[in-house]
Coordinates of C-alpha atoms (C1' of nucleotides) in Angstrom, one line a residue:
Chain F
X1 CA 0.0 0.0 0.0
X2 CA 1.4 3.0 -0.8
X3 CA 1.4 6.5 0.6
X4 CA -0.6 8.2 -1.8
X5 CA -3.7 5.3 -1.3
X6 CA -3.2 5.8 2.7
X7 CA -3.9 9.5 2.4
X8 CA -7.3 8.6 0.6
X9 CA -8.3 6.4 3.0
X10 CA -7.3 8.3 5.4
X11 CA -9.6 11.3 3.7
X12 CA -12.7 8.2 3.5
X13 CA -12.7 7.8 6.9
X14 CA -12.7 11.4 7.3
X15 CA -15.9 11.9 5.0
X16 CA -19.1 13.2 7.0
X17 CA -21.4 13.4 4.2
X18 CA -22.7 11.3 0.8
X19 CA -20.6 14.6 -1.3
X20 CA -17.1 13.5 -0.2
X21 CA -18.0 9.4 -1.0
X22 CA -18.9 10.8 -4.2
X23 CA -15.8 12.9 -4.3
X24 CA -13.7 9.9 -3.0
X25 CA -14.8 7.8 -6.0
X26 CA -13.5 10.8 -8.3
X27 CA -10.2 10.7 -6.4
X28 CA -9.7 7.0 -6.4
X29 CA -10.7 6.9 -10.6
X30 CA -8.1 9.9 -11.0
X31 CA -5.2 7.5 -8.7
X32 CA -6.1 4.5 -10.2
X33 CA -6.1 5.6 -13.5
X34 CA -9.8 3.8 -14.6
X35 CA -12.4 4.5 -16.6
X36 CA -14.4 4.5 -13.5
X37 CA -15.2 3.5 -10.2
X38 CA -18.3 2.5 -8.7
X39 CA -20.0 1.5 -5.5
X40 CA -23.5 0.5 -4.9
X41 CA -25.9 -0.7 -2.5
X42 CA -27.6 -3.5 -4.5
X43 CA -30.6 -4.1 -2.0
X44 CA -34.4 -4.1 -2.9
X45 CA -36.3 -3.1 0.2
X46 CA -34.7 -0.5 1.1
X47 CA -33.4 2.9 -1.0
X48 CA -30.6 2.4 -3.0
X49 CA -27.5 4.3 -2.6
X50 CA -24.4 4.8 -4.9
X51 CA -21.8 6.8 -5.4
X52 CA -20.0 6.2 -8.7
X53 CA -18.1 8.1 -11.9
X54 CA -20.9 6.6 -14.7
X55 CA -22.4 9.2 -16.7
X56 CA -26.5 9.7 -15.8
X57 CA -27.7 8.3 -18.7
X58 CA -26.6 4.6 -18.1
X59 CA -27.5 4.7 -14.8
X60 CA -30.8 5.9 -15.7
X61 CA -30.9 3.6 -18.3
X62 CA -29.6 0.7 -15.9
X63 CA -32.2 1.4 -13.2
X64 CA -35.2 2.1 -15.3
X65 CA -34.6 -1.2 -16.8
X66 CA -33.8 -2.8 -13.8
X67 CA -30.6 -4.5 -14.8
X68 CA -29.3 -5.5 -11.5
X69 CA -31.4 -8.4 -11.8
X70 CA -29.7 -9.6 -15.1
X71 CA -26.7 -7.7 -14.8
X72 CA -24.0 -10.8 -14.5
X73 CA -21.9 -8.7 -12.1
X74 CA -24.3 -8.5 -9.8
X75 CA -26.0 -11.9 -10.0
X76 CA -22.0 -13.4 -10.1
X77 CA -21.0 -11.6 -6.8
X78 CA -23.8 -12.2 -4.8
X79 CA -22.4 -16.1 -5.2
X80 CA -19.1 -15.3 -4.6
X81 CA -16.5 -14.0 -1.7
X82 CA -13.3 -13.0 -3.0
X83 CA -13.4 -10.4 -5.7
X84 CA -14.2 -11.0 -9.5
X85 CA -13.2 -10.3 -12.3
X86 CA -15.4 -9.6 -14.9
X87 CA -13.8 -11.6 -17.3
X88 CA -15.1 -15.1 -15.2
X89 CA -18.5 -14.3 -15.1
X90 CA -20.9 -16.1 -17.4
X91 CA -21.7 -13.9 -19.8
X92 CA -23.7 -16.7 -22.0
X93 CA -27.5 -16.3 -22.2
X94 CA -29.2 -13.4 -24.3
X95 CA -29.9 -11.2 -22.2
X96 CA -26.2 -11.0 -20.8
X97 CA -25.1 -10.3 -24.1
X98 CA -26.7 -7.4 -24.9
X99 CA -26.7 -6.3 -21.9
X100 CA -22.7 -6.3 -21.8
X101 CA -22.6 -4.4 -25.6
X102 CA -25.2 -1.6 -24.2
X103 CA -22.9 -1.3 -21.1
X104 CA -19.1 -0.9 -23.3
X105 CA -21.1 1.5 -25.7
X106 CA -22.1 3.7 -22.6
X107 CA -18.7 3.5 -21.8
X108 CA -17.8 1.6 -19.4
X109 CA -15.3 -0.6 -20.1
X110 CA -14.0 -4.1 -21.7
X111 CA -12.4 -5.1 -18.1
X112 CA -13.9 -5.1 -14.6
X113 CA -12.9 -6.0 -10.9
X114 CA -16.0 -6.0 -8.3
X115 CA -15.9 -6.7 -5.2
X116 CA -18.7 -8.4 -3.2
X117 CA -19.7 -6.6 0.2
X118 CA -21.8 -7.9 3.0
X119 CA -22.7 -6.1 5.9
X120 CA -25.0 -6.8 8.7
X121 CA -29.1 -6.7 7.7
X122 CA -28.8 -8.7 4.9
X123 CA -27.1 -5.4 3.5
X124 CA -24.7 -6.3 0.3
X125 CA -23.0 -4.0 -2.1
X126 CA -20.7 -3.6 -4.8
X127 CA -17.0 -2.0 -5.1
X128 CA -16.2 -1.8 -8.3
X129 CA -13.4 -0.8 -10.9
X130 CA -13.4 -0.7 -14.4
X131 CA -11.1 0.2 -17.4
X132 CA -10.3 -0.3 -21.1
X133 CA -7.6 -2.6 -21.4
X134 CA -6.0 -5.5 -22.7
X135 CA -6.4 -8.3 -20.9
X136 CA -2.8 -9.0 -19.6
X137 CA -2.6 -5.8 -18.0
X138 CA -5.9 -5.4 -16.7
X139 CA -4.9 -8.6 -15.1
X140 CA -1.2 -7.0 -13.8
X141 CA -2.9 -3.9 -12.5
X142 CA -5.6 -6.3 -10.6
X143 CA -3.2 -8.6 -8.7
X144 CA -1.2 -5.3 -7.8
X145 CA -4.0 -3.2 -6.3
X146 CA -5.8 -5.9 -5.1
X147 CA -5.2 -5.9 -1.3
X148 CA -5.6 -1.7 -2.2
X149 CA -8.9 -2.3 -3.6
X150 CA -10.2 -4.6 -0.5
X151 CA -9.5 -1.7 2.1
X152 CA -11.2 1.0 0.2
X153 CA -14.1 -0.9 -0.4
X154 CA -14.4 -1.8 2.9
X155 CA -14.1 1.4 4.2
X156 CA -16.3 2.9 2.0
X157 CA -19.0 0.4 2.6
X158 CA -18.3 2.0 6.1
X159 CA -18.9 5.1 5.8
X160 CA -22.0 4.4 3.5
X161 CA -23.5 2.4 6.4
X162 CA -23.3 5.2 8.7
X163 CA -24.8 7.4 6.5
X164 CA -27.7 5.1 5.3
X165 CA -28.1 3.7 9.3
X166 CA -28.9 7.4 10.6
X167 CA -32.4 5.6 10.1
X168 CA -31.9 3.3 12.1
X169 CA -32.6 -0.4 10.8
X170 CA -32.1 -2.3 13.4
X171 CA -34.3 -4.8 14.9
X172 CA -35.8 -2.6 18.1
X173 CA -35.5 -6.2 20.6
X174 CA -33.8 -8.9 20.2
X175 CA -35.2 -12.4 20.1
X176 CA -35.4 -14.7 22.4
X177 CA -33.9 -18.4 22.4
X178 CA -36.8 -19.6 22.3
X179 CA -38.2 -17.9 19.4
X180 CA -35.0 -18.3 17.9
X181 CA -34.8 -22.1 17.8
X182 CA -38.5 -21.4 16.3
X183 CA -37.6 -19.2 13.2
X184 CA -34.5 -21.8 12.8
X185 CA -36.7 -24.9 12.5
X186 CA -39.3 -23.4 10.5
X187 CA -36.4 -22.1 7.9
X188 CA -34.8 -25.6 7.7
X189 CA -38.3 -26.6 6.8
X190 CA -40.3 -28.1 9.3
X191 CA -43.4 -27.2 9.3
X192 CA -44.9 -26.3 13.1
X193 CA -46.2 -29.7 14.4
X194 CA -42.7 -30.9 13.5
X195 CA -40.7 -28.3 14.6
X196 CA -43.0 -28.2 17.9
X197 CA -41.7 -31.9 18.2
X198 CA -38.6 -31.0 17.7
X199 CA -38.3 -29.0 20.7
X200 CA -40.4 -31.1 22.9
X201 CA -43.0 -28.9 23.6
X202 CA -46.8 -28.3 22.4
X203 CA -47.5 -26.9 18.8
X204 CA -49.3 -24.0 20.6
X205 CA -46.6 -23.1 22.5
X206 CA -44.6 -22.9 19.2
X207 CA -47.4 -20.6 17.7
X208 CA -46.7 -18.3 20.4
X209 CA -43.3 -18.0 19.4
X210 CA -43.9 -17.5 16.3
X211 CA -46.3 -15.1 16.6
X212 CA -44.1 -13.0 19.4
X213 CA -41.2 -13.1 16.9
X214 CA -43.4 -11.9 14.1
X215 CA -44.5 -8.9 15.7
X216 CA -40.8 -8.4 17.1
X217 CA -39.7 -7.9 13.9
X218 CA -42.4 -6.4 12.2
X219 CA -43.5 -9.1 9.8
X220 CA -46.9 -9.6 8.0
X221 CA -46.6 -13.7 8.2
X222 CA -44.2 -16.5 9.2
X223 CA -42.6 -16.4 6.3
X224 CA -41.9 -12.8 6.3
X225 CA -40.2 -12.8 9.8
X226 CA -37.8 -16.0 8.9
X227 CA -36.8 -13.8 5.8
X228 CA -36.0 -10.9 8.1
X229 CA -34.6 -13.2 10.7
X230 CA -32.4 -14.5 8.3
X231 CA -31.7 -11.4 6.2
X232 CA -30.6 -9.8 9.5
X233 CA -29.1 -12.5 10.9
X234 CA -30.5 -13.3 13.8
X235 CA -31.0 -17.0 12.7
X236 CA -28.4 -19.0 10.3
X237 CA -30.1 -21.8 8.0
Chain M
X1 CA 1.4 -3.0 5.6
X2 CA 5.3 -4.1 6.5
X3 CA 6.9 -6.9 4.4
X4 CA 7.1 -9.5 7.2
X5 CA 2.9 -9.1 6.7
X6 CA 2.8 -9.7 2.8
X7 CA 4.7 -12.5 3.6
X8 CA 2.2 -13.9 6.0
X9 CA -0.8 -13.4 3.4
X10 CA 1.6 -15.1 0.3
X11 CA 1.8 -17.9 2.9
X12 CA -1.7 -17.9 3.0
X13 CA -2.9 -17.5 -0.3
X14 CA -0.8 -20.4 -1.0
X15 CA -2.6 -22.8 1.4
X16 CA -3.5 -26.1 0.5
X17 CA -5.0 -27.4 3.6
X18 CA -6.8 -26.9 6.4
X19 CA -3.0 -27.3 8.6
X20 CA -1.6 -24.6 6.8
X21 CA -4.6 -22.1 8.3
X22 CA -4.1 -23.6 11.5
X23 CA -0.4 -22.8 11.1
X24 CA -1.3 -19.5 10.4
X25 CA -2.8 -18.3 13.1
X26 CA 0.1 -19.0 15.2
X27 CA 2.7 -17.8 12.7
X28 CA -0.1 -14.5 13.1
X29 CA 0.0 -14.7 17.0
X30 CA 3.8 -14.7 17.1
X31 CA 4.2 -11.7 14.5
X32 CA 1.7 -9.7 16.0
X33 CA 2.9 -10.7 20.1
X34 CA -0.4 -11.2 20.7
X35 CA -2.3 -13.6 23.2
X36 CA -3.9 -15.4 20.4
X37 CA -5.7 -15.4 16.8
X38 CA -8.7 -17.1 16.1
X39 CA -10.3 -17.7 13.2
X40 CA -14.5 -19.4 13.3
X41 CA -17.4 -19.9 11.2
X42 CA -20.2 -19.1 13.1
X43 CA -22.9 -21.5 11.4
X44 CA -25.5 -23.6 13.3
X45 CA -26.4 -26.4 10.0
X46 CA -23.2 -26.5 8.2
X47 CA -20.7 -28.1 10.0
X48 CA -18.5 -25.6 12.1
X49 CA -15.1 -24.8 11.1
X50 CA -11.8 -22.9 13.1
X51 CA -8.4 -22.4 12.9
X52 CA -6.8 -21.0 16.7
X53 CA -4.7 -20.6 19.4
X54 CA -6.7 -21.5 22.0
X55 CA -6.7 -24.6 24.5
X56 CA -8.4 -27.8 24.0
X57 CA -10.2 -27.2 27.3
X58 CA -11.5 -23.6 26.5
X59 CA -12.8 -24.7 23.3
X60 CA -14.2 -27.7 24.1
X61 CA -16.1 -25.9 27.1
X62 CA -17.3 -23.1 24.6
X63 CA -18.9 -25.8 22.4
X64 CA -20.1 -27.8 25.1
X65 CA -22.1 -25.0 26.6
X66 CA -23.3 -23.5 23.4
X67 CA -21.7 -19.9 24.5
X68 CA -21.9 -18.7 20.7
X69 CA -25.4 -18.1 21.8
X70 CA -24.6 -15.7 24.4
X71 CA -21.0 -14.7 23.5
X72 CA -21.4 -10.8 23.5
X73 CA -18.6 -11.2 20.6
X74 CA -20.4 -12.9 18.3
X75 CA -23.8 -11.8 19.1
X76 CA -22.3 -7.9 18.5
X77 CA -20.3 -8.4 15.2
X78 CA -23.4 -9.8 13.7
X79 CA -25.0 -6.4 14.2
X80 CA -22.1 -4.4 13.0
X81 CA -20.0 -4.1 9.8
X82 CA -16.8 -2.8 11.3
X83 CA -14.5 -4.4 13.4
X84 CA -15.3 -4.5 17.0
X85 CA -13.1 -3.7 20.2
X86 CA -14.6 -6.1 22.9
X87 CA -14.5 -2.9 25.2
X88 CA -17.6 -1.7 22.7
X89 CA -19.6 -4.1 23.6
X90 CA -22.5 -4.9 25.9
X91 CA -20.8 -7.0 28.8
X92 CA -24.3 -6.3 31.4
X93 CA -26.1 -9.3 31.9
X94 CA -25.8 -11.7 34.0
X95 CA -24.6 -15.2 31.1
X96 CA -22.3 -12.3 29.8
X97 CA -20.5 -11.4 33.2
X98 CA -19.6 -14.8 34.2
X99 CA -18.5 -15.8 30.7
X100 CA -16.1 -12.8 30.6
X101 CA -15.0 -14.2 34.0
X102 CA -14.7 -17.6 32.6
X103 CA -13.2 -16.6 29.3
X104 CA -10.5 -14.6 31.1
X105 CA -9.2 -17.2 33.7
X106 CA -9.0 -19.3 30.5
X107 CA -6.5 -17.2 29.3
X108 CA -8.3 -15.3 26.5
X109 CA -6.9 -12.0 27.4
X110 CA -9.1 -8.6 29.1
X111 CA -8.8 -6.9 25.5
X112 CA -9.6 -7.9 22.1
X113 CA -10.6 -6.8 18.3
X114 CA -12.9 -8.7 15.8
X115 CA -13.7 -8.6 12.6
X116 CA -16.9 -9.5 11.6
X117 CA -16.6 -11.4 7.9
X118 CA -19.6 -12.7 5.6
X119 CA -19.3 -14.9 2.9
X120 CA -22.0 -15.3 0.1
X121 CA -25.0 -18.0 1.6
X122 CA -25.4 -16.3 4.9
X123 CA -21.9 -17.1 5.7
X124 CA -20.3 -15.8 8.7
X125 CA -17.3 -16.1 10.9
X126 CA -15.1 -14.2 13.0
X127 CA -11.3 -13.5 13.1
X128 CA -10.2 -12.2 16.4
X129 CA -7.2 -11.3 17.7
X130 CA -7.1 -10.9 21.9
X131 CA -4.5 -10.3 24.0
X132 CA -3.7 -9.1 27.9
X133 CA -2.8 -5.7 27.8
X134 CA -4.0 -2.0 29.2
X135 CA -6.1 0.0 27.3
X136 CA -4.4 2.6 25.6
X137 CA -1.6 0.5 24.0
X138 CA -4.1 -2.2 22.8
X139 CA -5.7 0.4 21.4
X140 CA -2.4 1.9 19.7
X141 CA -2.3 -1.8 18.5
X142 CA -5.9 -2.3 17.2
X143 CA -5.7 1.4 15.1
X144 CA -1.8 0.4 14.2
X145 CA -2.9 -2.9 12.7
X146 CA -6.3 -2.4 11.3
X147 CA -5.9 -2.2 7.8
X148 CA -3.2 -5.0 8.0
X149 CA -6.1 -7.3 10.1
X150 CA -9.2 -6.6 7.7
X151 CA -6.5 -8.4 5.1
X152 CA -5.9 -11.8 7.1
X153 CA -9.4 -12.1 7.6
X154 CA -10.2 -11.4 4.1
X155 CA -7.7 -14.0 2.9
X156 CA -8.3 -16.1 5.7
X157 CA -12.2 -16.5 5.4
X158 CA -11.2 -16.8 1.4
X159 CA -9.4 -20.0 2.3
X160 CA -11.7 -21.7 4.8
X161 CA -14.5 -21.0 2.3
X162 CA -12.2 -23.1 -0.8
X163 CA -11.8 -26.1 1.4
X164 CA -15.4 -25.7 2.6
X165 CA -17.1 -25.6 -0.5
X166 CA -15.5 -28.9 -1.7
X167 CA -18.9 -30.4 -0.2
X168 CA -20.8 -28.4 -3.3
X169 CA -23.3 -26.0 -1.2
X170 CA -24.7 -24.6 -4.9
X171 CA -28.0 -24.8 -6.0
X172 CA -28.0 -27.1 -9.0
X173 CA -30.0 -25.2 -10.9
X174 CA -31.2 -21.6 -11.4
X175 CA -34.9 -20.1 -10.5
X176 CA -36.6 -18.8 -13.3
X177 CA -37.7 -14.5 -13.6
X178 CA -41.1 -15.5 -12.6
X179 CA -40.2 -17.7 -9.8
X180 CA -37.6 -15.2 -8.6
X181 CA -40.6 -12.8 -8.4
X182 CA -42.5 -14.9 -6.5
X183 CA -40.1 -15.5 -3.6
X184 CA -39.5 -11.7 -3.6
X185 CA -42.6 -11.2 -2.9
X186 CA -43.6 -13.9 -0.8
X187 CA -40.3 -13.2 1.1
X188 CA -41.4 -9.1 1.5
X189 CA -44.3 -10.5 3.6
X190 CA -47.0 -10.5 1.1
X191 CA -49.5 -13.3 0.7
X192 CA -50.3 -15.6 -2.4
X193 CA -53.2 -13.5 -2.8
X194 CA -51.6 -10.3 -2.7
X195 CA -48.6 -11.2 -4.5
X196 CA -50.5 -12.4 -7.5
X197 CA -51.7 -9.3 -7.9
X198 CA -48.9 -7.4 -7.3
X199 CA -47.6 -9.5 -10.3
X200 CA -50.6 -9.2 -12.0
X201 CA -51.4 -13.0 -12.8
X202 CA -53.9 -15.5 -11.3
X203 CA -53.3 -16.9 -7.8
X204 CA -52.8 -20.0 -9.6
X205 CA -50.0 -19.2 -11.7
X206 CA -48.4 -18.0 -8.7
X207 CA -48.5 -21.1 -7.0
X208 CA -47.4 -23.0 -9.8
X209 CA -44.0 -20.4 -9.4
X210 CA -43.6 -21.1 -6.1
X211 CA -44.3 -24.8 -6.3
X212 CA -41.3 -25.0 -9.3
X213 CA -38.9 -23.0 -7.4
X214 CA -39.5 -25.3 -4.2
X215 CA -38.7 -28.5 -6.1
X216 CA -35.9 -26.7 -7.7
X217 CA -34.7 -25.8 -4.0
X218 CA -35.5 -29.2 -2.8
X219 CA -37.5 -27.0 -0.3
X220 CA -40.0 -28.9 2.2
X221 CA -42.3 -25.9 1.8
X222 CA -43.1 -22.5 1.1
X223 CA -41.3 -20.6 4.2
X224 CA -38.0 -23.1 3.7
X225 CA -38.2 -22.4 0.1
X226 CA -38.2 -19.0 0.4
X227 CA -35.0 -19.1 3.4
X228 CA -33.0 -21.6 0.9
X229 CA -33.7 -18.6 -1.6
X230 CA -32.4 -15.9 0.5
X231 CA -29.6 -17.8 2.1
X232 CA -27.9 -18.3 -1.7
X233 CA -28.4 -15.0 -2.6
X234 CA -31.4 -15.8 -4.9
X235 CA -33.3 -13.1 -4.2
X236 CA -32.3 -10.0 -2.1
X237 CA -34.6 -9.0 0.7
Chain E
dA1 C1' -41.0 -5.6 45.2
dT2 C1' -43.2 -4.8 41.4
dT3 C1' -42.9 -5.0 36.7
dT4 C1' -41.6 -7.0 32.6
dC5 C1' -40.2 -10.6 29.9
dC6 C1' -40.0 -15.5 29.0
dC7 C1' -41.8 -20.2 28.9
dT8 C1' -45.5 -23.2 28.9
dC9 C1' -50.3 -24.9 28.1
dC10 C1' -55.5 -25.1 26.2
dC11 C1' -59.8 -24.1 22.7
dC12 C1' -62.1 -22.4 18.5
dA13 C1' -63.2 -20.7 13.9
dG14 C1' -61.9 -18.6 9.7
dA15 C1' -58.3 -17.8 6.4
dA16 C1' -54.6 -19.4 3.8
dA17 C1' -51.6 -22.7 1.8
dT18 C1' -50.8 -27.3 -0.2
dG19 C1' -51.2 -31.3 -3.4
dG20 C1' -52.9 -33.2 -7.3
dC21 C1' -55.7 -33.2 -11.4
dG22 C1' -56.0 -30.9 -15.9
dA23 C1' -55.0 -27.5 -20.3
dG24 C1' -52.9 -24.3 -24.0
dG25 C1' -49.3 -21.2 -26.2
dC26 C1' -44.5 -19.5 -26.7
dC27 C1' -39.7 -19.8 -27.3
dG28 C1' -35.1 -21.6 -27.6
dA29 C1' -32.0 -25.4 -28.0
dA30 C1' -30.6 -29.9 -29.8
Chain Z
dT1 C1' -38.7 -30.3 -35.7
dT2 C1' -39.3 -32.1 -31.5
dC3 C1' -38.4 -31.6 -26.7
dG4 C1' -38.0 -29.2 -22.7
dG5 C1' -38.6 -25.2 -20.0
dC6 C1' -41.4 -21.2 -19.1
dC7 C1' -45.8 -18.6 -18.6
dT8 C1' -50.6 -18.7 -18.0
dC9 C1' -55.2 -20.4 -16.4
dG10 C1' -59.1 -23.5 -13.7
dC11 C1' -61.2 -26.8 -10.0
dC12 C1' -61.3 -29.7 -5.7
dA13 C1' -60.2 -31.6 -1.2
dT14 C1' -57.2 -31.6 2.7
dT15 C1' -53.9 -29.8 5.7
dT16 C1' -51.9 -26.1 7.8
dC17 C1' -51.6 -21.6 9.5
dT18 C1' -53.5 -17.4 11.6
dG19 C1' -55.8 -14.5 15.0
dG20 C1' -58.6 -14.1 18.8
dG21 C1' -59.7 -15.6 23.5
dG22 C1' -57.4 -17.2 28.4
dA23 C1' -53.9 -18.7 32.3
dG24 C1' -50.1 -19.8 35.4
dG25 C1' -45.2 -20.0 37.0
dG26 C1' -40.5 -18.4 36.9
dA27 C1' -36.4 -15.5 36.4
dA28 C1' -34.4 -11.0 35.9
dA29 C1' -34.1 -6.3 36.0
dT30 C1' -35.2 -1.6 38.1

DNA sequence: ATTTCCCTCCCCAGAAATGGCGAGGCCGAA
DNA sequence: TTCGGCCTCGCCATTTCTGGGGAGGGAAAT
């Protein structure tokens, strides 16, 4: 890591509104020398937030027609940990395709690096880097920068969080063991007389936990709160 | 990040086995003087994994009494993105008071840092890195080292997740637009009913969607479908 | 010591989901 | 071109879930 990356970090953690992420995605473009860089919350339920160097007319054009959910980046990193390169996505199937042709004619680039980010909620985002190049030395400038590229989008995911949590998302209580164990066996798919077996006790008992989870967590129906359960990780399938 | 560091992550890119990552954490404990270096999944169905420094005895007591349930640690870094100093969290209660006590007289050290990590299908483990030591020079440590430890976990979690996923955790084969839709949906709380016309098609239709996803999922039923969904990144909550 | 959770149990009736039967049209791949 | 997958619709019977009542004991926190 070198000292002109350290100061930019050093200016991300700094950052006290969305205007300097957006700056710091100018600055790290500029230092990188990229076409552009990008990060994005990629979420559903709640607003969407980015800060990245594409020009407003693909992102218009990108959200209007809801790529994200054909967009092989996206769909590719959700799968994955360590970062990826655009290169081994799948980019068979028609859609992809021309998808991938509209995206190089709006510019941005042959040659991408994104890296998957998870936070806690269910929250997942995208860091990512993209350029015109050949493919050896998009592939030399990757494996340098790569370690670089990890911090800054972890600290930017950072700061994005504390920006976006000022509403805060949290779960208001927390469960109980109880209704914990419920969510868990309902999510590994029992259904409640077997999951009330399960845990030795009556099947109305069970409904109670159930139903004191659901309205912990805010959800319309069983199935709602062991999405959120899981989507905020209070129960692991 | 210092040479002797890059080293440390060359060593551990190059991995091969679960061995090397136990050797790592010591080769990590000794570079870093530290009390010791843990690496865990934090998963109740797949089977457990960790790499540390730790006894026999204090591990084995740890899994014997479940204390991931009420280990302030792990139930903190869930909620949180950044990494957490154990002096942040919430040690009132009275399960988290005498497992302090009992974690310290095992030898775990009064101060500690961990990084919360999550890996694609609700992943999630915890690199830690504790040691006995007075406040203000752990925490010289902790800012020191920050950057450097958000790379080991990175490449350590990258690791345990290659000689994890030998057991193939992927879903065989992919849902369909429609079905996609109808887990979203079903997953955002709404009913058959409602999501049917949220989509605009019969009831029927719907439930033919949901019924072809939850073979495809080898799901027991709706709700388990729907968790199998979100835990492989499927669809997004 | 009082309140506030948490755990446990029971009954009932209406609403919703499930499982299985059937059918037709469209599109892309082999 | 034929096969498989996707999208769309209907009906019926059974099981399951949901939402509303209550009720008691225990542990923990303020």
């Amino acid at each position: 890591m070198d000292g002109k990356l350290e100061i930019l970090i050093a200016k991300l953690q700094e950052a006290s509104s969305k205007a300097d992420l957006q700056n710091a995605v100018f600055l790290l473009r500029d230092h990188y020398d990229v076409d552009h860089v990008v990060y994005h919350s990629v979420n559903q339920s709640r607003e969407p937030y980015a800060a990245l160097t594409y020009g407003e007319d693909w992102v218009g054009r990108y959200l209007e027609k809801d790529y994200a959910r054909i967009d092989p980046v996206v769909q590719g990193c959700y799968q994955k940990f360590r970062p990826v390169d655009w290169k081994q996505l799948d980019w068979s199937g028609k859609a992809a395709r021309s998808f991938l042709g509209e995206a190089i004619s709006a510019g941005v680039g042959n040659q991408g690096l994104s890296v998957p980010i998870r936070g806690p909620n269910g929250q997942f985002a995208l860091f990512t880097v993209s350029a015109k190049a050949a493919d050896d030395s998009w592939q030399r400038f990757t494996s340098d920068h790569l370690s670089d590229l990890l911090l800054v989008s972890h600290f930017m995911n950072q700061k994005a969080l504390e920006f976006d949590d000022a509403e805060d998302r949290t779960i208001s209580r927390q469960l109980s063991p109880r209704e914990v164990d419920a969510l868990s066996l309902l999510a590994n798919g029992q259904s409640r007389g077997q999951a009330s077996e399960t845990l030795g006790i009556s099947e109305h008992t069970l409904r109670v936990y159930i139903e004191a989870a659901r309205l912990k967590l805010g959800a319309q129906n069983t199935t709602h709160a062991v999405a959120l359960a899981l989507s905020h990780g209070l129960i692991i399938l």
